[in-house]
Every structure is written in C-alpha cells, then in structure tokens.
mmCIF file of C-alpha atoms and ligand atoms in Angstrom:
data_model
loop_
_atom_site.group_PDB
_atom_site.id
_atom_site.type_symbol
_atom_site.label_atom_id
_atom_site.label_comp_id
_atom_site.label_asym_id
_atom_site.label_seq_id
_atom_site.Cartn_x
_atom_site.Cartn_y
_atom_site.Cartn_z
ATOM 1 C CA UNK A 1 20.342 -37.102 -17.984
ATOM 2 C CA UNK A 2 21.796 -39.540 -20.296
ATOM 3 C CA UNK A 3 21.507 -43.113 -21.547
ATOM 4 C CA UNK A 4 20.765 -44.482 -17.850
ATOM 5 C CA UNK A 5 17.884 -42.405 -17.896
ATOM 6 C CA UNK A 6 16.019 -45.420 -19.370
ATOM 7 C CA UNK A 7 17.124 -47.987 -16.928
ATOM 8 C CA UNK A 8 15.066 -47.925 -14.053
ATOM 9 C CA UNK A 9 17.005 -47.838 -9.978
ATOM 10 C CA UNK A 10 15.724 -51.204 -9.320
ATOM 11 C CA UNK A 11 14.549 -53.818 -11.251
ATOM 12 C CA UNK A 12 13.821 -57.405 -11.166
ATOM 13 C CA UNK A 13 13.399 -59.513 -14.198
ATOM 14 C CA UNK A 14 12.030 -62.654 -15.039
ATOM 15 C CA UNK A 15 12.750 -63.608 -11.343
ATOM 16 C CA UNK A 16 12.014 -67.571 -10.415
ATOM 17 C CA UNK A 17 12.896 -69.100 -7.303
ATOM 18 C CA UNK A 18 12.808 -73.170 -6.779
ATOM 19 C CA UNK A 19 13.510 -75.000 -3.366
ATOM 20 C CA UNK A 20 14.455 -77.913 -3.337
ATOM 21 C CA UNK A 21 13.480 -80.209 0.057
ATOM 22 C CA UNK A 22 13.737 -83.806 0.457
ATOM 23 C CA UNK A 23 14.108 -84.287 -3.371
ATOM 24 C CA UNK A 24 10.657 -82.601 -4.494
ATOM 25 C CA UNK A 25 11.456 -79.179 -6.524
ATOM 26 C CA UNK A 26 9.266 -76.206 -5.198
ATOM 27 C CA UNK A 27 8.781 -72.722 -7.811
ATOM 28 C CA UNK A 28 7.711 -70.402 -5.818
ATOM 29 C CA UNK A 29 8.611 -67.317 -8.009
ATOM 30 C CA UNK A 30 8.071 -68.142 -11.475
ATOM 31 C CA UNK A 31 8.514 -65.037 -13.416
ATOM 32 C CA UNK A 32 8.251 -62.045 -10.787
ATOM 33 C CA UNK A 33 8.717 -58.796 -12.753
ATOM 34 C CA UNK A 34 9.355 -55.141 -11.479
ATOM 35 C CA UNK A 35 10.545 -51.701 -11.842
ATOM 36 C CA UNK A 36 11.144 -49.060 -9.029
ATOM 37 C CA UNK A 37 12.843 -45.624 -9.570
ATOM 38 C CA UNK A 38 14.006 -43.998 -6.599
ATOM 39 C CA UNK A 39 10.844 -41.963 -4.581
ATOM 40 C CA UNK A 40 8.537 -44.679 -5.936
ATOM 41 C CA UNK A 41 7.071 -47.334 -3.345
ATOM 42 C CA UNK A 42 5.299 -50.892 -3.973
ATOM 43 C CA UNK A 43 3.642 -52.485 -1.241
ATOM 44 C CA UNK A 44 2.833 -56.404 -1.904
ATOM 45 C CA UNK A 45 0.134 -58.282 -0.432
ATOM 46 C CA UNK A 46 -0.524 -62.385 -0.589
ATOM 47 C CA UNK A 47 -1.196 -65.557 1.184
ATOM 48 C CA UNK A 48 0.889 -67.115 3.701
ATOM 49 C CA UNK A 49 4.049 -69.258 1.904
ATOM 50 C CA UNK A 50 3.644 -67.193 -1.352
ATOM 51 C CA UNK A 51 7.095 -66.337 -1.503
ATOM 52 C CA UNK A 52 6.668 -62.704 -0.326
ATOM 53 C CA UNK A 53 9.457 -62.551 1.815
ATOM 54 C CA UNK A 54 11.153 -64.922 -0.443
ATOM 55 C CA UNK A 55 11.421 -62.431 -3.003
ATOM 56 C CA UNK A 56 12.048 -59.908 -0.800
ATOM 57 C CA UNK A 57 15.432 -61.293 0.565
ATOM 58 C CA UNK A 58 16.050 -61.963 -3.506
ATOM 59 C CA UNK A 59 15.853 -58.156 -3.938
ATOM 60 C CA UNK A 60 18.002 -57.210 -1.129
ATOM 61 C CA UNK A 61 21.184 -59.921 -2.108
ATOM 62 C CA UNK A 62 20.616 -61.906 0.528
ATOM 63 C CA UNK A 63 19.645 -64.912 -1.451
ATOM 64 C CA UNK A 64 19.973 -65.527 -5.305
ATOM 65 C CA UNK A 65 17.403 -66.400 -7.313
ATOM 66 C CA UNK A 66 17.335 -69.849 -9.942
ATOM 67 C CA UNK A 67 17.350 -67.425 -12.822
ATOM 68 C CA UNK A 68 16.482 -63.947 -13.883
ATOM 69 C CA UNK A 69 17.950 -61.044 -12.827
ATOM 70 C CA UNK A 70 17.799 -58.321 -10.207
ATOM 71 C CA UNK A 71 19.704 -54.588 -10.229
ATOM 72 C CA UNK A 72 20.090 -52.065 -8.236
ATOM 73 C CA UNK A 73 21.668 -48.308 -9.512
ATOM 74 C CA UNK A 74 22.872 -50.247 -12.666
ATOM 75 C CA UNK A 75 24.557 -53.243 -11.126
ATOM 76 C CA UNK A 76 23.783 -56.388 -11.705
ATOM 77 C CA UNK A 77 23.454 -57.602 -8.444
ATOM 78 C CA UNK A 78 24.821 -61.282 -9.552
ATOM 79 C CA UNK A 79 27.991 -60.166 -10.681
ATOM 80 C CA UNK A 80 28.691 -59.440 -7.470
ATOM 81 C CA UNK A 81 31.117 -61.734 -5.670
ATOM 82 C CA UNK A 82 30.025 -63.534 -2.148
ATOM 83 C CA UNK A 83 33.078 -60.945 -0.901
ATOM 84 C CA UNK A 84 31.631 -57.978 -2.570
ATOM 85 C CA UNK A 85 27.964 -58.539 -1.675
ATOM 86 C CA UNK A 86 27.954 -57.981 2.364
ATOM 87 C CA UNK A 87 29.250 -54.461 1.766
ATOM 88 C CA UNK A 88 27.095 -53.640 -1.031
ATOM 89 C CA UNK A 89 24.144 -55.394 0.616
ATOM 90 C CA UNK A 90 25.316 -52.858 4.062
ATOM 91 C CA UNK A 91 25.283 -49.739 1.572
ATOM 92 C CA UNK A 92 22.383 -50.191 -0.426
ATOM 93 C CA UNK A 93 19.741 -51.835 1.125
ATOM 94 C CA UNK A 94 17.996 -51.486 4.515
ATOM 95 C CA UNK A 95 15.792 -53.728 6.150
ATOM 96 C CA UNK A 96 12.963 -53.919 8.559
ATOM 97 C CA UNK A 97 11.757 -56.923 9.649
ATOM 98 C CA UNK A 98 8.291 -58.040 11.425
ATOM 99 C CA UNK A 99 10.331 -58.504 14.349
ATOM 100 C CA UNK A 100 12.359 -55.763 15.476
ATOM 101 C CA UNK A 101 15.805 -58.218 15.636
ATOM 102 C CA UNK A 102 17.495 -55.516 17.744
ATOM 103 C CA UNK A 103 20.457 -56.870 20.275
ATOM 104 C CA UNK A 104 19.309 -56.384 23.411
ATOM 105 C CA UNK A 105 22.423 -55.358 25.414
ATOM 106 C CA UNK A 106 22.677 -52.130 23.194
ATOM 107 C CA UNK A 107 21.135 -49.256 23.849
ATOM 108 C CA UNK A 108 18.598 -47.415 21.126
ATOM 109 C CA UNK A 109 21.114 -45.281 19.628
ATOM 110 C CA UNK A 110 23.845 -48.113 19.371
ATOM 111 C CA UNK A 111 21.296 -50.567 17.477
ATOM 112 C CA UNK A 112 20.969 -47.861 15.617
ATOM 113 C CA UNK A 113 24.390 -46.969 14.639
ATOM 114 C CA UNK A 114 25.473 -50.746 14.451
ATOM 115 C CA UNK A 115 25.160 -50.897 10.411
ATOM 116 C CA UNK A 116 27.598 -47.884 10.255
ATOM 117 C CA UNK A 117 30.306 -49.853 12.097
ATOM 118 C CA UNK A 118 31.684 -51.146 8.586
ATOM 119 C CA UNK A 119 31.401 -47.961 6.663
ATOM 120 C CA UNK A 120 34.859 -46.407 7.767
ATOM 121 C CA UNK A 121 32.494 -42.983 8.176
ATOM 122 C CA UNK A 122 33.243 -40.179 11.288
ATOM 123 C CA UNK A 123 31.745 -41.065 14.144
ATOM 124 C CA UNK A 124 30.425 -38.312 15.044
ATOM 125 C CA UNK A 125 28.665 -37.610 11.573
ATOM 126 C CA UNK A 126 27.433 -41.223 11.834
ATOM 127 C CA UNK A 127 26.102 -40.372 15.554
ATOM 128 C CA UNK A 128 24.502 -37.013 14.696
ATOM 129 C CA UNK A 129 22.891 -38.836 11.985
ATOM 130 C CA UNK A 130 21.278 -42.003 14.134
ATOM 131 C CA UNK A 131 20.360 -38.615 16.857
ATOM 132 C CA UNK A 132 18.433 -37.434 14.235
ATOM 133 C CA UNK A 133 17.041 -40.391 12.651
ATOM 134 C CA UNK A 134 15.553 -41.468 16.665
ATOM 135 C CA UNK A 135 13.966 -37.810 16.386
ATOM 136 C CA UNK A 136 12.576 -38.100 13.530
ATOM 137 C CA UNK A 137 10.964 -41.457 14.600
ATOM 138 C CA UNK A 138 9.479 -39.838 17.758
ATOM 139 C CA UNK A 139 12.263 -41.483 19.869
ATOM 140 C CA UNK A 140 14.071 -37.602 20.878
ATOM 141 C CA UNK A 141 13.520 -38.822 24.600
ATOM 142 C CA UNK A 142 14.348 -43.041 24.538
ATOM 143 C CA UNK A 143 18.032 -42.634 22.958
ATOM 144 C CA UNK A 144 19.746 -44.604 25.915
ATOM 145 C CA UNK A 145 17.025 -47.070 26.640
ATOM 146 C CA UNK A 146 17.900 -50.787 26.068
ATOM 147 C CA UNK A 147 15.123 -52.433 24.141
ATOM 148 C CA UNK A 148 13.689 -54.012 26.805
ATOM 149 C CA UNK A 149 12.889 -50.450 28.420
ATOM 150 C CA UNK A 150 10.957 -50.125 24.737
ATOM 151 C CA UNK A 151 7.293 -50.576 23.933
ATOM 152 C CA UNK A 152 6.424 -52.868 20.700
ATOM 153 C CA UNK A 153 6.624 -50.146 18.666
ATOM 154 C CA UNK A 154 9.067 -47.823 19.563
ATOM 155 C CA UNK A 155 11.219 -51.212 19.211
ATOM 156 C CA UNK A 156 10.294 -51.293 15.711
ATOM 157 C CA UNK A 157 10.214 -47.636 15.375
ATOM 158 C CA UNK A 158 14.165 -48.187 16.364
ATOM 159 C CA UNK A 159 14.364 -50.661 13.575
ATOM 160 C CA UNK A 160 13.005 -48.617 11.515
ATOM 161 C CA UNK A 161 15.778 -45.848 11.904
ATOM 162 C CA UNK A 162 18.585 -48.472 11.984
ATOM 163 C CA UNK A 163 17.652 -49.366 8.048
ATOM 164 C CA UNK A 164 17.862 -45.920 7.655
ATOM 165 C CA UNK A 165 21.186 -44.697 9.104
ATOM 166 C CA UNK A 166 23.226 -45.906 6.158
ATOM 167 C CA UNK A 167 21.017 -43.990 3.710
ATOM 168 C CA UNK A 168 19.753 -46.997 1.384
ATOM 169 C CA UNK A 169 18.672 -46.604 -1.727
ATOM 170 C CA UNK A 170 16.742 -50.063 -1.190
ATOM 171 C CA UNK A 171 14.098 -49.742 2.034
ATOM 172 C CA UNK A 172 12.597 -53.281 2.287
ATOM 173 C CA UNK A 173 9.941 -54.334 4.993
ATOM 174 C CA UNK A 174 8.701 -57.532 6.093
ATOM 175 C CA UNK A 175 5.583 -57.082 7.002
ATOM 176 C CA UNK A 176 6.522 -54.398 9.878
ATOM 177 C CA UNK A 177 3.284 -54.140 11.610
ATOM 178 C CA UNK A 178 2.662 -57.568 11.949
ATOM 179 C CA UNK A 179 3.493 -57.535 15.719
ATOM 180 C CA UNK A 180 1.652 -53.779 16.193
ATOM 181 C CA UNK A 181 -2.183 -53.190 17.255
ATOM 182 C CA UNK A 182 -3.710 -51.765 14.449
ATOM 183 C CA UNK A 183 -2.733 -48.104 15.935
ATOM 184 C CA UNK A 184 1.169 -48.711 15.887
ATOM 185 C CA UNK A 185 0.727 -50.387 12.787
ATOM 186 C CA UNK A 186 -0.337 -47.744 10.819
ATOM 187 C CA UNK A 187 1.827 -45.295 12.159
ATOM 188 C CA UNK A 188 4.939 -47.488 11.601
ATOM 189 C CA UNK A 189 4.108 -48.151 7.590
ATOM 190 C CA UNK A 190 2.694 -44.395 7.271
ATOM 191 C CA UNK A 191 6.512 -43.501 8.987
ATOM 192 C CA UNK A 192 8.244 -45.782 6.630
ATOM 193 C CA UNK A 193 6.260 -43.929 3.859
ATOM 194 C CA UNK A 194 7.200 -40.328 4.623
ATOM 195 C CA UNK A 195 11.078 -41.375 5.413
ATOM 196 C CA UNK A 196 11.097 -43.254 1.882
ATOM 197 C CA UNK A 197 10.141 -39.985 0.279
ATOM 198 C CA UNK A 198 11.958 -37.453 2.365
ATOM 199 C CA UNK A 199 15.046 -40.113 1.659
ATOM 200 C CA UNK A 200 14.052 -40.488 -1.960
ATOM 201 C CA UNK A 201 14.396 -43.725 -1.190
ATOM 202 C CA UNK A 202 12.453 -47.115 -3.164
ATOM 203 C CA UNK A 203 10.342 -48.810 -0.526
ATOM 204 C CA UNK A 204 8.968 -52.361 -1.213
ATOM 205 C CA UNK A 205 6.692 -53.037 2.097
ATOM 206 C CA UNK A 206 5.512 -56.691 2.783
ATOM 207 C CA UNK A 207 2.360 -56.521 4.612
ATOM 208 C CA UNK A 208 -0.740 -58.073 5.319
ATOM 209 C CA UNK A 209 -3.117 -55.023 5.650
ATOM 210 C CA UNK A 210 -4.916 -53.529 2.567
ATOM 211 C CA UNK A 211 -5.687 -50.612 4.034
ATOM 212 C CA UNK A 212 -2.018 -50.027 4.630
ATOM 213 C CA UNK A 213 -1.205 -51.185 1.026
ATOM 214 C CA UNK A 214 -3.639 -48.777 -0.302
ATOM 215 C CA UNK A 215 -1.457 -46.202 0.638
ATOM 216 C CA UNK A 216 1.333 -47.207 -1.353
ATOM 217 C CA UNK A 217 1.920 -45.711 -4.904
ATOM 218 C CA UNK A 218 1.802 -49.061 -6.481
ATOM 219 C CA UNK A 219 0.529 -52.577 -4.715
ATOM 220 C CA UNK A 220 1.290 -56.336 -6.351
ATOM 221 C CA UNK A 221 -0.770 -59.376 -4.939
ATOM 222 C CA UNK A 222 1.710 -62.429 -5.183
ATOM 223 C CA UNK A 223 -0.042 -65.330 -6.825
ATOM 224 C CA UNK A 224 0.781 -68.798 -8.145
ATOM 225 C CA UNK A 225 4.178 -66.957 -7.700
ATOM 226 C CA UNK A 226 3.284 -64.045 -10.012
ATOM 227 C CA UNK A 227 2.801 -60.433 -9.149
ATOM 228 C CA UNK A 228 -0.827 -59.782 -10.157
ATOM 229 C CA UNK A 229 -1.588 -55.837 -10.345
ATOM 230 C CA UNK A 230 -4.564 -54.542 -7.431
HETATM 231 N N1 LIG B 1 15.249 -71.968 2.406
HETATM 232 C C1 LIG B 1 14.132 -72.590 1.997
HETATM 233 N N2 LIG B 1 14.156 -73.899 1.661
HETATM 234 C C2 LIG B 1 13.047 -74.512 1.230
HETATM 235 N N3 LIG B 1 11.852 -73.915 1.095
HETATM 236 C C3 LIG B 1 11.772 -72.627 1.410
HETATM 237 C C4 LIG B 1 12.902 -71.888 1.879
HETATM 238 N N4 LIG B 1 12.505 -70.619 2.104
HETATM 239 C C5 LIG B 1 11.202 -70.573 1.804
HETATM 240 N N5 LIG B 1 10.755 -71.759 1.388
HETATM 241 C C6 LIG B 1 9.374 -72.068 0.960
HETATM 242 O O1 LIG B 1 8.938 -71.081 0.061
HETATM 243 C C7 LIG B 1 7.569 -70.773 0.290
HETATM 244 C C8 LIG B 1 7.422 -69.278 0.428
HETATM 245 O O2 LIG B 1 7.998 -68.869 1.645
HETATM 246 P P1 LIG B 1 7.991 -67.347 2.097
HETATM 247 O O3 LIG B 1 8.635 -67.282 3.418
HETATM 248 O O4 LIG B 1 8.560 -66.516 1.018
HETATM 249 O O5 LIG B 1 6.418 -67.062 2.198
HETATM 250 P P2 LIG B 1 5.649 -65.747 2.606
HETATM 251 O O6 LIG B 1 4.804 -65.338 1.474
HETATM 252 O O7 LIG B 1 6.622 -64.745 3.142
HETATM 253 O O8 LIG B 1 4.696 -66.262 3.780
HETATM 254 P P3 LIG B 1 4.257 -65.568 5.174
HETATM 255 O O9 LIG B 1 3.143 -64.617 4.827
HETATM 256 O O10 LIG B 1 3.763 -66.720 5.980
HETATM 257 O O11 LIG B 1 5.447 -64.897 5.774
HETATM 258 C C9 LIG B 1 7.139 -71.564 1.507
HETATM 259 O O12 LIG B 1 6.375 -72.646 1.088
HETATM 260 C C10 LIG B 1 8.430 -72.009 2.145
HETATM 261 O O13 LIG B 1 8.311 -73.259 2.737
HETATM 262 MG MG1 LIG B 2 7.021 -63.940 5.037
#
C-alpha cells in the first residue's frame, strides 16, 4: 500500500517510434499507450510491418523510442544508462522469440541457465530452478538433449523456460507459435499463460492467431501505429 499504489508495473506512454532509411522518416508508433500491473496479460494482434515487434523490443530496453516514455516497477526505463540497461534488461524482462534462438552446442538445461550466468546467484539454486522450470514445461525427461535432439516445440518450450529462469517481471513474446502447427501453438501460448500467472508475471504476447489472443485478459490490434481496443 502506499502512493505507488497508483502507478501501474508497466507502462508505456505516448510511445512514437520513427526510422529513418535512406533519408525518408518512417512513424511507425505514433502514440502507443498502455498499462500492465503485474498478473495482467495483453496479447496484440496486427498486420505485417505494423511495428508489433517494434514496440515490443521498445518495452523490453532493447531499443528507445523517439519520444514518450516507458517504466517498469517505477523506473523510468530512459534514465537508465547504456551501462545500466543490459543488467536491468537481464533482471527484468524475459523474452521469447518466434524462433527459439537457442545455441546449439548447449544442452537444454544450459540454454536454460545461460541468462543466470550474470546474476552472481548459487549455482545450485539457479540449477534447481532451470530443473524445475524444464518440468514444468513438460521437458522432466529432455534436460541433456542438445537442441538439435529437440522437436519444434519442445525447442521453444526450452525458450520458453530460459525467459523464465531469471524470474522477470516483464514476459514478452514474439509471436511464439509462429513456427508451431496449430497443436504446439496453442499449447506453447496457453503455457506462457499459466507460467505468467503462477509467476505473477505481465505478459505482452505478439501473435498472429485470434483464437490465441482471445485468451488473453486484454488484446490491442496495432493500427496506423495505434493500439485500437478488440
Ligand atoms: N531498425 C530499423 N530501421 C528502419 N526501419 C525499421 C527498423 N526496424 C523496423 N523497421 C520498420 O518498421 C516497420 C515495423 O516493423 P516491425 O518489425 O515492428 O513489424 P511487425 O509488426 O513486427 O511485422 P511482422 O508481423 O512482419 O513481424 C517495418 O516497416 C520495418 O521496415
Ligand atoms: Mg514482428
């Protein structure tokens, strides 16, 4: 309780977002606006070079946008310095992408635990953790396997638990079933769902499938680089 009761966890704010290419100016965001409290999830829908995952890497630090404003448990993510972002950007915020981006040479459980190499944590907490995280993704029995011993999507399902091992308060997903039959893919965003709540996690999901949007709590159509309410 208390005077940050009325801030939200996450917010962006009058978010735009130019590009400039070969001298012609590009707004692709041009006033993006939302709120997410932590157990809350948004799934956002659009056509193809909308600036979905555009404003997706905005809200996880990985880019800055032209103006407006984005925070994340009351910091204002561009007061952050270049030095200061990585680390934040490592706590904070996990991502899963549409492809699974895991290095092949490591085994399940060592993509997994990769993002907890920089957190100066035990070991052995961080390895029970990623254990338990591969369980709770179905994976109990593919813990050694190198990715390419790894269907489609257990590879994501992999992914999925690497976002995860640092505890995020951020979950962001680029479109995650987008290289899944229509089986895996709903299983993989219906996972991402029930981790986001048992983590109490925000979850902004990227995807191209309605019916999987229509699960989400709240779902955004990006348009003429607005968010336009379903
Ligand atoms: N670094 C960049 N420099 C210049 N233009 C960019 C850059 N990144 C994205 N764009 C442009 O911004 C627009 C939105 O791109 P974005 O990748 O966000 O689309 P999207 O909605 O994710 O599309 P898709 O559904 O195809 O993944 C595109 O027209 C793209 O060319
Ligand atoms: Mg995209």
């Amino acid at each position: 309780m208390g005077f940050q009761d009325s801030m939200p966890d996450f917010s962006a704010t009058k978010i735009v977002k130019e590009f400039t290419t070969g001298g012609q100016q590009l707004r692709i965001l041009d006033g993006v606006n939302v709120e997410l409290d932590r157990g809350q999830n948004l799934a956002i829908v659009g056509p193809s070079g909308s600036g979905k995952s555009t404003f997706l890497h905005l809200a996880g630090t990985l880019d800055r946008p032209t103006s407006g404003s984005i925070s994340l448990l009351a910091t204002d993510v561009s007061k952050l310095t270049e030095k200061q972002l990585p680390a934040f950007r490592n706590e904070q915020v996990g991502f899963v992408f549409q492809e699974h981006h895991l290095l092949p040479q490591l085994t399940a459980l060592e993509n997994v635990l990769l993002p907890t190499l920089a957190t100066g944590k035990s070991s052995q907490t961080q390895n029970d953790r990623a254990q338990e995280l591969l369980e709770q993704v179905g994976l109990r029995d593919r813990v050694h396997h190198l990715p390419a011993a790894l269907s489609g999507g257990e590879r994501q399902r992999v992914a999925v638990a690497r976002a995860l091992i640092n505890e995020p308060v951020l979950l962001l997903a680029d479109e995650p079933t987008g290289s899944l039959d229509q089986e895996n893919a709903d299983k993989i965003g219906q996972l991402l769902l029930d981790l986001q709540a048992a983590s109490n996690a925000i979850l902004i999901c990227v995807t191209h499938s309605d019916r999987l949007a229509q699960r989400f709590g709240q779902h955004v159509r990006l348009q003429n680089g607005k968010f336009v309410r379903d």
